[in-house]
């Protein structure tokens, strides 16, 4: 595609000229390739925060499907139409199974035009005209109901009560049985509800009331919301860290994430409360639970579907150290270690093994080829270093090829981090880690000033996993400013990717109006989704990851540099000097291209002289992908989801030295095809 008008003024390449008044000189030495870039460098971190799983990526449309919320009728309402009469109650006698102890009892005295319940989903159910929805329920009934040939009508209604479609389940019995039906929606609605009505008098028990769109990601049953999963696929993530985060630790030990509770029949997965019920900031959500419908099988399957390496994180016998601080005594750690070993067997074991057979029974006899595992989330202190080696030794003894990720606590500087480093130094000669997981949520300025954080990293130590990071701008907004600070920082991750093997932004998802933490990568409601500017930064880095890094020298010219720092509107009163531009370069041999990534986080456009040493000829046309907007304050919204989104450009290049203007507040990725 030829030059797009919007950017034409900023993308001016004057090949062969030697510009005297440029702001910077960028010299790339293509004749001296450096280290290979880690193929795992850019990935995703998923946690069930901000309704990321239930009410989000997990496509279940019914909230509180098993009546296990503390408020058992949460998201439900009673329906009695015409002269209908009866009672609704919650019972625990002879439940569906012990892991799912509560169920709904409908005692119908007069069914008339319909007696039953309505489920309002997660603030409404979004349905589309012409699409199918799979209804299912576990039910049983007494002799009065069955003797009267009673049935259950499952009806989708819009917010005015207009029916959109329905199905019927009949032949209920005295024992629990699963019933299924398909409802085709006759119209599109965002505030629909699912109504389940009994057609006869008598007693009917219901549990696991469920409604799924037929169209899920890859059309899998018990699957994922297609639009949200597609956003992940489009990032081209190298790995997917799961399930947390603080979720792994739990507020206390009983609340911790237990993977064995998350596989198999959804009716047998015990519901856990979500520790993000009590948000640190923003909104609390007392009825926020984890059904674990998006469990470990669905997780491995998603990894496979989007080509990402799985990186499960496991509890290491420690609950959140900011909250309950509960610890499993060392002598009682065995079941936790066994959980780790069993998870590896579940992922990779032959079908003749116990857990390999469980995987096969779930429909995936082939192994998932797990290579990485994390022990603990944000753990620190001696207590962690007492527990971690027990896991390390057991895992390496049985699975020497599995690479282990160690937590590095919640921060990356200050006394806590120094204490962690001391503990680590004492410890590492005995039991090294393969990767160390560092987390940083800092202002944009920190990211700019720390783009060289890993330049002097000890290459002999464990590899770095920048496992959770995000620039927190004023008001914790998903601004372009924050995204560009992350991009500038990420040029340092690529440059040092012999030391930094992996990285992921956090958190991933946020549901508008129901989130506990901001900023986030992807925002959605029940029917819509958009990527933040940070989403596009992550996507562009992943899609333009070179195979080999090339040396880059960036010099200030024309008096920009320290003075340039003052021009950045994100800096505090005492900023550290910044380079005139942030840049990293590399080679993509498969495409036969050089990739130059340049971040200009400053408020004025900057012209640079770009010199490509060691390349004789390029194709005459270069491609540039540019992420920018009129203001660094700009964000994406449901109304303007691509206000800040990448735009493609081409420009003419006739030689290895050219000038190029990098727009104010921009990330630019230039691809130059080599003709040699
Ligand atoms: O990403 C949100 C939280 O930040 C994670 O759960 C935790 O690991 C970190 O403190």
XYZ file of C-alpha atoms and ligand atoms in Angstrom:
686
model
C 0.000 0.000 0.000
C 1.241 3.485 -0.789
C 1.645 6.243 1.733
C -1.447 6.965 3.773
C -2.235 10.681 3.870
C -2.479 10.865 7.649
C 1.158 10.075 8.127
C 2.564 11.467 4.941
C 3.911 14.545 6.669
C 5.831 12.559 9.236
C 7.284 9.864 7.056
C 9.711 11.657 4.830
C 12.681 9.623 3.713
C 15.399 11.415 1.829
C 17.759 8.659 0.816
C 21.397 9.487 0.380
C 21.256 12.934 1.986
C 23.314 13.740 5.010
C 21.045 15.887 7.146
C 22.880 18.348 9.355
C 19.943 19.462 11.443
C 18.508 16.129 12.523
C 17.671 15.483 16.175
C 19.397 12.119 16.291
C 21.636 9.723 14.427
C 20.728 6.060 14.546
C 23.433 3.735 13.285
C 22.657 0.055 12.824
C 25.544 -2.310 12.177
C 24.113 -5.111 10.095
C 27.557 -6.611 9.583
C 27.924 -7.496 13.266
C 24.902 -9.567 14.277
C 24.607 -9.998 18.039
C 22.784 -12.589 20.080
C 19.725 -14.530 19.025
C 16.510 -13.001 20.318
C 14.643 -15.264 22.705
C 11.787 -16.871 20.758
C 9.709 -16.694 23.955
C 10.228 -12.983 24.459
C 6.698 -11.632 24.076
C 3.801 -13.480 25.659
C 0.613 -13.101 27.659
C -0.218 -13.267 31.347
C -3.805 -14.280 32.097
C -5.448 -14.002 35.508
C -9.078 -14.070 36.554
C -9.137 -10.439 37.690
C -11.531 -7.762 36.371
C -13.945 -10.584 35.347
C -11.293 -11.851 32.954
C -12.486 -15.474 33.119
C -16.042 -15.816 34.467
C -18.062 -13.089 32.783
C -15.190 -12.624 30.320
C -13.071 -15.030 28.311
C -15.020 -18.056 29.560
C -18.097 -18.011 27.352
C -20.648 -19.180 29.967
C -23.535 -16.705 29.891
C -25.223 -17.697 33.167
C -23.799 -16.197 36.322
C -23.935 -18.289 39.507
C -24.973 -21.348 37.502
C -24.603 -23.721 40.461
C -26.161 -21.521 43.155
C -22.872 -21.650 45.077
C -22.390 -17.899 45.553
C -22.618 -16.767 49.179
C -25.774 -14.971 48.083
C -27.285 -18.098 46.552
C -29.835 -16.271 44.403
C -27.319 -13.753 43.112
C -28.054 -12.896 39.447
C -31.442 -14.674 39.630
C -34.998 -13.450 39.997
C -38.288 -15.231 40.664
C -40.730 -15.491 37.763
C -44.473 -16.075 38.339
C -46.630 -15.316 35.326
C -50.425 -15.018 35.307
C -51.824 -16.865 38.326
C -48.609 -18.865 38.818
C -47.585 -19.494 42.421
C -44.886 -21.375 44.254
C -41.676 -21.064 46.263
C -37.989 -20.993 45.434
C -35.486 -22.310 47.946
C -31.875 -23.407 48.207
C -31.332 -26.991 49.382
C -28.337 -29.160 50.228
C -29.947 -32.563 50.845
C -28.812 -35.206 48.334
C -27.022 -32.739 46.097
C -25.764 -33.391 42.583
C -22.384 -34.183 44.096
C -20.363 -33.257 47.150
C -18.336 -30.624 45.298
C -21.484 -28.808 44.282
C -23.517 -28.882 47.494
C -26.269 -26.283 46.840
C -29.109 -26.477 44.367
C -32.357 -24.712 43.599
C -35.692 -26.227 44.649
C -38.773 -24.930 42.866
C -41.994 -25.912 44.594
C -44.708 -25.150 42.072
C -48.262 -24.851 43.354
C -49.769 -23.413 40.196
C -47.720 -23.252 36.977
C -50.336 -21.165 35.104
C -48.421 -19.070 32.532
C -45.067 -20.039 34.011
C -43.345 -20.358 37.364
C -39.565 -20.409 37.665
C -36.448 -18.297 37.594
C -34.672 -15.781 35.424
C -30.899 -15.478 35.251
C -29.578 -12.071 34.281
C -26.070 -13.211 33.399
C -23.238 -10.842 34.090
C -25.225 -7.614 33.974
C -27.343 -8.941 31.095
C -26.838 -11.644 28.496
C -25.694 -10.561 25.037
C -27.131 -12.592 22.157
C -27.066 -12.238 18.387
C -29.884 -12.701 15.904
C -29.779 -16.061 14.156
C -27.174 -17.588 16.463
C -27.645 -20.778 18.461
C -27.231 -21.020 22.215
C -26.758 -24.315 24.022
C -28.862 -24.609 27.153
C -28.162 -27.311 29.718
C -29.280 -28.052 33.253
C -29.117 -30.836 35.825
C -32.587 -31.529 37.123
C -34.799 -33.964 38.995
C -38.462 -33.839 39.937
C -40.980 -35.459 42.256
C -43.767 -37.812 41.232
C -46.371 -35.032 41.058
C -44.349 -33.174 38.442
C -43.303 -36.205 36.402
C -46.775 -37.753 36.691
C -48.221 -34.584 35.155
C -45.696 -34.816 32.289
C -44.062 -31.646 33.580
C -41.328 -30.059 31.485
C -38.877 -27.201 31.705
C -39.094 -24.362 29.214
C -35.826 -22.448 28.746
C -36.591 -19.107 27.126
C -34.299 -16.293 26.036
C -36.050 -12.956 26.534
C -34.898 -9.430 25.885
C -35.031 -6.786 28.606
C -38.672 -5.991 27.787
C -39.725 -9.619 28.190
C -40.013 -10.247 24.458
C -39.187 -13.916 23.792
C -36.195 -14.399 21.463
C -36.228 -18.197 21.330
C -36.757 -21.243 23.501
C -36.269 -24.950 23.979
C -37.955 -27.556 26.150
C -36.563 -30.311 28.365
C -38.971 -33.039 29.396
C -39.041 -36.501 30.922
C -37.506 -35.465 34.181
C -36.902 -38.279 36.651
C -36.559 -38.743 40.385
C -32.745 -38.779 40.054
C -30.444 -36.048 38.799
C -30.036 -36.073 35.041
C -28.485 -33.716 32.510
C -30.841 -32.063 30.006
C -29.786 -30.137 26.937
C -31.419 -28.051 24.265
C -30.615 -25.437 21.654
C -32.160 -21.980 21.550
C -31.929 -19.924 18.382
C -32.128 -16.232 19.108
C -34.522 -14.365 16.843
C -32.953 -10.975 17.548
C -29.858 -9.259 18.820
C -29.974 -8.042 22.405
C -27.402 -7.011 24.984
C -29.600 -7.179 28.076
C -31.298 -10.523 27.534
C -32.103 -12.988 30.313
C -32.542 -16.732 30.508
C -35.895 -17.783 31.964
C -36.494 -21.377 33.104
C -40.156 -22.203 33.731
C -41.807 -25.322 35.104
C -44.929 -26.388 33.223
C -46.608 -28.473 35.959
C -47.210 -28.409 39.691
C -44.812 -30.329 41.890
C -41.221 -30.139 43.036
C -38.308 -29.590 40.639
C -34.644 -29.349 41.622
C -32.181 -27.548 39.340
C -28.404 -27.216 39.309
C -25.685 -26.130 36.846
C -27.996 -23.962 34.772
C -25.874 -23.159 31.754
C -26.093 -21.276 28.475
C -23.246 -21.145 25.966
C -23.051 -19.609 22.530
C -22.616 -22.292 19.875
C -20.000 -20.071 18.320
C -17.075 -20.113 20.748
C -13.376 -19.818 19.886
C -12.681 -22.779 17.561
C -16.300 -23.768 18.322
C -15.305 -25.747 21.385
C -17.917 -26.901 23.871
C -17.402 -25.332 27.324
C -15.324 -22.912 25.296
C -14.109 -19.352 25.194
C -15.637 -16.132 23.914
C -14.592 -16.039 20.284
C -13.974 -12.284 20.053
C -11.848 -12.149 23.212
C -9.793 -15.237 22.362
C -9.268 -13.847 18.858
C -7.724 -10.732 20.418
C -5.204 -13.035 22.094
C -4.493 -14.988 18.918
C -3.846 -11.756 17.030
C -1.117 -10.833 19.486
C 0.929 -13.841 18.293
C 1.948 -14.565 21.871
C 4.941 -16.821 22.420
C 3.622 -18.089 25.760
C 0.644 -17.878 28.084
C 1.239 -17.582 31.838
C -1.786 -18.832 33.840
C -3.716 -18.692 36.216
C -2.091 -15.846 38.149
C -1.085 -13.772 39.878
C -2.479 -13.444 43.334
C -5.171 -15.975 42.369
C -2.515 -18.676 42.648
C -1.621 -17.723 46.199
C -5.150 -17.070 47.408
C -6.050 -14.648 50.157
C -5.537 -17.632 52.457
C -4.509 -21.215 51.744
C -8.021 -22.661 51.303
C -8.616 -19.917 48.727
C -5.527 -20.833 46.670
C -5.853 -22.060 43.078
C -5.900 -25.882 42.885
C -5.594 -27.161 39.344
C -7.108 -30.569 40.033
C -10.377 -28.822 40.881
C -10.462 -27.292 37.420
C -10.658 -30.293 35.096
C -13.433 -32.669 34.063
C -17.203 -32.241 34.195
C -18.035 -28.627 35.052
C -20.636 -29.901 37.527
C -17.813 -31.478 39.533
C -15.565 -28.419 39.678
C -15.968 -26.849 43.105
C -16.552 -23.120 42.969
C -13.926 -20.967 44.681
C -14.340 -17.373 45.725
C -12.271 -14.896 43.821
C -9.684 -13.096 45.909
C -10.322 -10.034 43.743
C -13.668 -9.721 45.498
C -11.698 -7.418 47.762
C -9.993 -5.099 45.370
C -6.946 -3.208 46.443
C -8.317 -0.181 44.632
C -11.373 0.707 42.599
C -14.469 -1.403 42.819
C -15.052 -4.347 45.101
C -17.117 -7.268 43.854
C -18.423 -9.326 46.763
C -20.119 -11.813 44.438
C -17.030 -12.465 42.296
C -16.350 -16.219 42.136
C -14.264 -18.666 40.141
C -16.239 -21.475 38.559
C -12.967 -22.739 37.082
C -14.933 -23.550 33.935
C -11.896 -22.140 32.187
C -9.671 -24.712 33.864
C -6.385 -26.336 33.110
C -7.597 -28.442 30.198
C -9.170 -25.424 28.514
C -5.991 -23.475 29.240
C -3.702 -26.017 27.592
C -6.093 -26.208 24.679
C -6.084 -22.431 24.282
C -2.277 -22.424 24.279
C -2.313 -24.987 21.518
C -4.960 -23.064 19.566
C -3.011 -19.800 19.585
C 0.468 -21.317 19.308
C 1.625 -20.190 22.763
C 3.864 -22.176 25.111
C 2.036 -22.887 28.370
C 3.534 -21.502 31.585
C 1.444 -22.666 34.545
C 2.127 -21.065 37.925
C 1.587 -23.212 41.020
C 1.094 -22.469 44.666
C 4.244 -23.251 46.642
C 2.664 -23.658 50.059
C 2.311 -19.932 50.679
C -0.779 -17.737 50.660
C -0.598 -14.030 49.783
C 2.179 -12.442 51.813
C 0.338 -9.101 51.819
C -2.814 -10.723 53.215
C -3.101 -13.842 55.413
C 0.578 -14.815 55.075
C -0.447 -18.423 55.744
C 2.229 -21.054 55.266
C 2.157 -24.788 54.768
C 4.624 -26.339 57.229
C 7.583 -27.843 55.404
C 6.680 -31.299 56.660
C 3.261 -30.999 55.005
C 4.411 -29.769 51.625
C 4.287 -33.127 49.840
C 0.764 -32.779 48.395
C 1.716 -29.401 46.932
C 4.830 -30.848 45.323
C 2.787 -33.790 44.089
C 0.319 -31.357 42.498
C 3.202 -29.897 40.497
C 4.437 -33.306 39.374
C 0.913 -34.416 38.526
C 0.300 -31.308 36.458
C 3.351 -32.070 34.363
C 2.099 -35.634 33.931
C -1.355 -34.312 33.022
C 0.220 -32.129 30.331
C 2.890 -34.449 29.004
C 2.398 -37.982 30.345
C 1.824 -41.037 28.200
C -1.797 -42.116 28.078
C -0.714 -45.130 30.140
C 0.000 -42.836 33.124
C -2.672 -41.854 35.610
C -2.843 -38.175 34.646
C -2.009 -38.749 30.992
C -5.043 -41.020 30.886
C -7.156 -38.246 32.429
C -6.013 -35.891 29.675
C -6.823 -38.491 27.035
C -10.259 -39.053 28.551
C -10.915 -35.349 28.188
C -10.271 -35.666 24.469
C -6.564 -34.925 24.080
C -4.442 -38.093 23.982
C -1.476 -36.212 22.490
C 0.702 -34.453 25.053
C 0.535 -30.682 25.401
C 4.323 -30.525 25.424
C 4.718 -28.434 28.569
C 8.238 -27.049 28.980
C 7.903 -24.385 31.684
C 6.458 -24.205 35.174
C 6.427 -21.458 37.810
C 6.767 -22.163 41.528
C 4.929 -19.444 43.451
C 3.814 -16.048 42.253
C 5.117 -12.930 44.038
C 6.853 -14.732 46.877
C 9.772 -13.409 48.854
C 11.772 -13.951 52.019
C 13.377 -16.911 53.742
C 10.057 -18.776 53.837
C 10.059 -18.893 50.048
C 13.647 -20.059 49.897
C 12.833 -22.844 52.313
C 10.007 -24.077 50.134
C 11.196 -23.391 46.608
C 14.136 -25.876 46.614
C 11.834 -28.707 47.643
C 9.798 -28.135 44.481
C 12.855 -27.488 42.370
C 14.549 -30.731 43.339
C 11.441 -32.868 42.964
C 10.570 -31.418 39.551
C 14.114 -31.608 38.182
C 14.535 -35.158 39.505
C 11.537 -36.408 37.571
C 11.457 -33.931 34.688
C 14.974 -32.542 34.145
C 13.966 -30.739 30.947
C 11.233 -28.664 32.528
C 12.427 -25.086 33.046
C 11.450 -23.594 36.374
C 10.375 -19.995 36.979
C 11.156 -18.473 40.381
C 9.238 -15.544 41.854
C 11.127 -12.353 42.681
C 8.560 -10.737 44.951
C 6.310 -7.821 44.079
C 8.917 -5.173 43.189
C 12.237 -4.745 41.475
C 14.056 -2.226 43.617
C 14.242 -0.906 47.139
C 14.865 -2.794 50.357
C 12.500 -5.702 49.621
C 14.145 -6.471 46.294
C 17.618 -6.105 47.810
C 16.654 -8.525 50.559
C 15.374 -10.919 47.916
C 18.606 -10.585 45.955
C 20.670 -11.302 49.056
C 18.617 -14.378 49.815
C 18.940 -15.436 46.201
C 22.729 -14.996 46.143
C 23.078 -17.115 49.260
C 20.897 -19.731 47.782
C 21.561 -19.940 44.073
C 24.722 -21.999 44.172
C 22.639 -24.854 45.599
C 19.467 -24.683 43.526
C 19.458 -22.284 40.628
C 16.373 -21.108 38.845
C 16.036 -21.185 35.114
C 14.081 -17.945 34.996
C 13.337 -15.251 37.574
C 9.962 -13.523 37.362
C 10.166 -9.758 37.986
C 7.098 -7.511 38.348
C 6.905 -3.752 37.941
C 3.926 -1.427 37.889
C 5.486 2.031 37.702
C 4.856 5.500 36.235
C 5.746 6.009 32.560
C 8.831 7.953 33.541
C 10.244 4.908 35.337
C 9.940 2.860 32.172
C 11.742 5.492 30.113
C 14.501 5.860 32.655
C 14.897 2.110 33.018
C 15.004 1.104 29.363
C 18.610 0.112 30.051
C 17.726 -1.885 33.165
C 19.154 -5.111 31.761
C 22.130 -3.684 29.848
C 24.464 -4.767 32.645
C 22.536 -7.881 33.668
C 24.734 -10.785 34.786
C 24.493 -13.140 31.801
C 25.647 -16.070 33.945
C 22.612 -15.843 36.248
C 19.097 -17.106 35.627
C 17.252 -15.614 32.698
C 14.864 -12.767 33.404
C 11.137 -13.137 32.918
C 9.556 -9.683 33.014
C 6.354 -11.422 34.031
C 4.092 -8.521 34.975
C 4.570 -4.934 33.947
C 2.546 -1.889 33.003
C 3.152 1.834 32.980
C 0.693 3.481 35.372
C -0.062 6.910 33.986
C -1.924 9.630 35.859
C -5.358 8.318 36.795
C -4.147 4.827 35.871
C -5.415 5.331 32.360
C -4.599 3.256 29.290
C -3.090 6.260 27.532
C -0.812 6.302 24.528
C 1.724 7.881 26.898
C 1.779 4.750 29.059
C 1.976 2.483 26.016
C 4.946 4.367 24.581
C 6.804 4.229 27.878
C 6.313 0.452 27.805
C 7.488 0.375 24.195
C 10.629 2.351 25.044
C 11.315 -0.069 27.890
C 10.720 -3.042 25.611
C 13.432 -1.895 23.212
C 15.716 -2.706 26.176
C 14.120 -6.133 26.577
C 14.789 -6.994 22.938
C 18.307 -5.545 23.053
C 19.048 -7.684 26.110
C 17.104 -10.741 25.135
C 20.108 -12.970 25.751
C 19.396 -12.138 29.410
C 15.657 -11.425 29.241
C 13.973 -14.510 27.877
C 10.308 -13.674 28.399
C 8.005 -10.738 29.093
C 4.303 -10.077 29.546
C 2.094 -7.076 30.340
C -0.405 -7.250 33.217
C -3.266 -7.481 33.759
C -4.643 -8.775 30.491
C -8.420 -8.251 30.553
C -10.807 -5.783 32.170
C -14.564 -5.709 32.009
C -15.900 -2.182 31.714
C -17.811 -1.250 34.852
C -16.654 -4.359 36.717
C -12.930 -4.112 37.141
C -10.689 -4.015 40.162
C -7.411 -2.985 38.552
C -6.422 -0.567 35.815
C -4.755 -0.073 33.419
C -5.273 -3.296 31.451
C -4.448 -4.573 28.014
C -7.895 -5.436 26.656
C -11.254 -3.917 27.612
C -14.572 -5.570 26.945
C -18.233 -5.636 27.875
C -20.744 -8.395 27.182
C -20.797 -7.702 23.458
C -17.766 -5.603 22.539
C -14.003 -5.569 22.892
C -11.142 -3.230 22.116
C -7.398 -3.214 22.605
C -5.705 -0.428 24.527
C -2.680 1.347 23.009
C -0.587 -0.995 25.192
C -2.275 -3.951 23.464
C -0.980 -2.719 20.135
C 2.497 -2.209 21.564
C 2.552 -5.829 22.744
C 1.198 -7.050 19.422
C 3.675 -5.041 17.352
C 6.665 -6.221 19.342
C 5.541 -9.855 19.122
C 4.844 -9.649 15.401
C 8.126 -7.901 14.710
C 10.424 -9.882 16.927
C 13.737 -10.221 15.081
C 15.710 -13.466 15.214
C 19.019 -11.765 15.818
C 19.789 -8.417 17.430
C 21.959 -5.888 15.588
C 24.071 -3.273 17.362
C 22.466 0.174 17.387
C 24.126 3.454 18.303
C 21.858 6.406 19.043
C 23.505 9.803 19.190
C 21.942 13.127 19.962
C 22.384 15.697 17.287
C 21.244 19.265 17.028
C 21.332 19.720 20.794
C 18.607 17.208 21.627
C 19.277 14.657 24.355
C 19.324 15.908 27.885
C 17.316 18.836 26.584
C 15.003 16.352 24.944
C 14.184 14.938 28.311
C 12.620 18.211 29.303
C 10.404 18.041 26.270
C 8.751 14.828 27.349
C 5.512 15.763 29.054
C 5.638 12.696 31.274
C 8.692 13.616 33.237
C 8.913 14.750 36.822
C 10.874 17.810 37.856
C 14.122 15.866 38.191
C 14.262 13.533 35.231
C 17.286 11.487 34.357
C 18.728 12.285 30.913
C 17.063 10.295 28.182
C 18.240 9.407 24.698
C 16.777 11.472 21.855
C 14.923 8.359 20.682
C 14.671 4.759 21.883
C 15.601 2.151 19.305
C 16.473 -1.479 18.761
C 17.250 -3.315 15.544
C 17.444 -6.876 14.361
C 17.283 -9.200 11.455
C 14.408 -11.332 10.246
C 16.215 -13.840 7.987
C 13.065 -15.629 6.869
C 11.662 -12.398 5.464
C 15.143 -11.205 4.426
C 14.494 -7.965 6.278
C 16.072 -5.643 8.790
C 13.714 -4.477 11.500
C 14.257 -1.107 13.143
C 11.982 -0.284 16.077
C 12.015 3.342 17.185
C 10.060 4.960 20.002
C 9.632 8.704 20.206
C 7.832 9.356 23.513
C 8.396 13.093 23.227
C 5.879 15.746 22.343
C 7.606 16.916 19.171
C 8.395 14.995 15.992
C 12.057 14.070 15.728
C 13.964 13.702 12.529
C 16.787 11.198 12.574
C 19.489 10.180 10.210
C 19.347 6.410 9.938
C 22.504 4.675 8.759
C 22.467 0.967 7.975
C 26.057 -0.193 7.990
C 26.993 -3.446 6.298
C 24.101 -3.567 3.845
C 24.740 -2.610 0.268
C 21.252 -2.446 -1.161
C 17.679 -2.378 0.034
C 14.475 -2.802 -1.884
C 13.451 0.719 -2.870
C 10.356 0.692 -0.704
C 10.384 0.270 3.080
C 7.378 -0.601 5.197
C 6.640 1.234 8.416
C 4.017 0.426 11.027
C 3.265 3.450 13.160
C 1.341 3.684 16.416
C 0.588 7.299 17.270
C -2.192 9.768 17.896
C -2.721 13.498 18.198
C -2.122 13.505 21.953
C -0.242 11.287 24.365
C -3.403 11.409 26.495
C -5.400 9.602 23.823
C -6.996 6.278 24.675
C -9.191 3.793 22.881
C -12.845 3.371 23.826
C -15.824 1.282 22.744
C -16.944 4.257 20.649
C -13.500 4.805 19.086
C -11.783 1.425 19.461
C -9.028 2.193 16.948
C -8.324 5.808 17.753
C -4.824 4.656 18.714
C -4.045 1.704 16.454
C -1.223 0.788 14.100
C -1.236 2.184 10.613
C 0.806 0.862 7.714
C 3.021 3.082 5.594
C 5.485 2.662 2.801
C 8.247 5.056 1.931
C 11.073 5.209 -0.569
C 14.611 4.276 0.437
C 17.359 4.273 -2.181
C 20.398 3.751 0.019
C 21.641 2.664 3.392
C 21.637 6.205 4.813
C 18.408 8.139 4.936
C 16.576 10.589 7.111
C 13.285 9.809 8.663
C 10.934 11.821 10.831
C 9.516 9.990 13.796
C 6.174 11.462 14.751
C 5.643 12.956 18.182
C 4.349 10.315 20.595
C 4.966 7.374 18.334
C 6.199 3.839 18.008
C 7.521 3.105 14.513
C 8.606 -0.268 13.202
C 10.465 -0.082 9.918
C 11.083 -3.168 7.802
C 13.733 -2.879 5.101
C 14.080 -5.654 2.574
C 17.703 -6.548 1.886
C 18.812 -6.927 -1.743
C 22.314 -8.382 -1.728
O -1.688 -8.186 37.835
C -2.354 -7.934 39.039
C -1.592 -8.463 40.244
O -0.384 -7.793 40.393
C -1.187 -9.899 40.185
O -2.193 -10.739 40.588
C -0.049 -9.977 41.140
O 0.889 -10.955 40.806
C 0.514 -8.580 41.132
O 0.607 -8.074 42.404
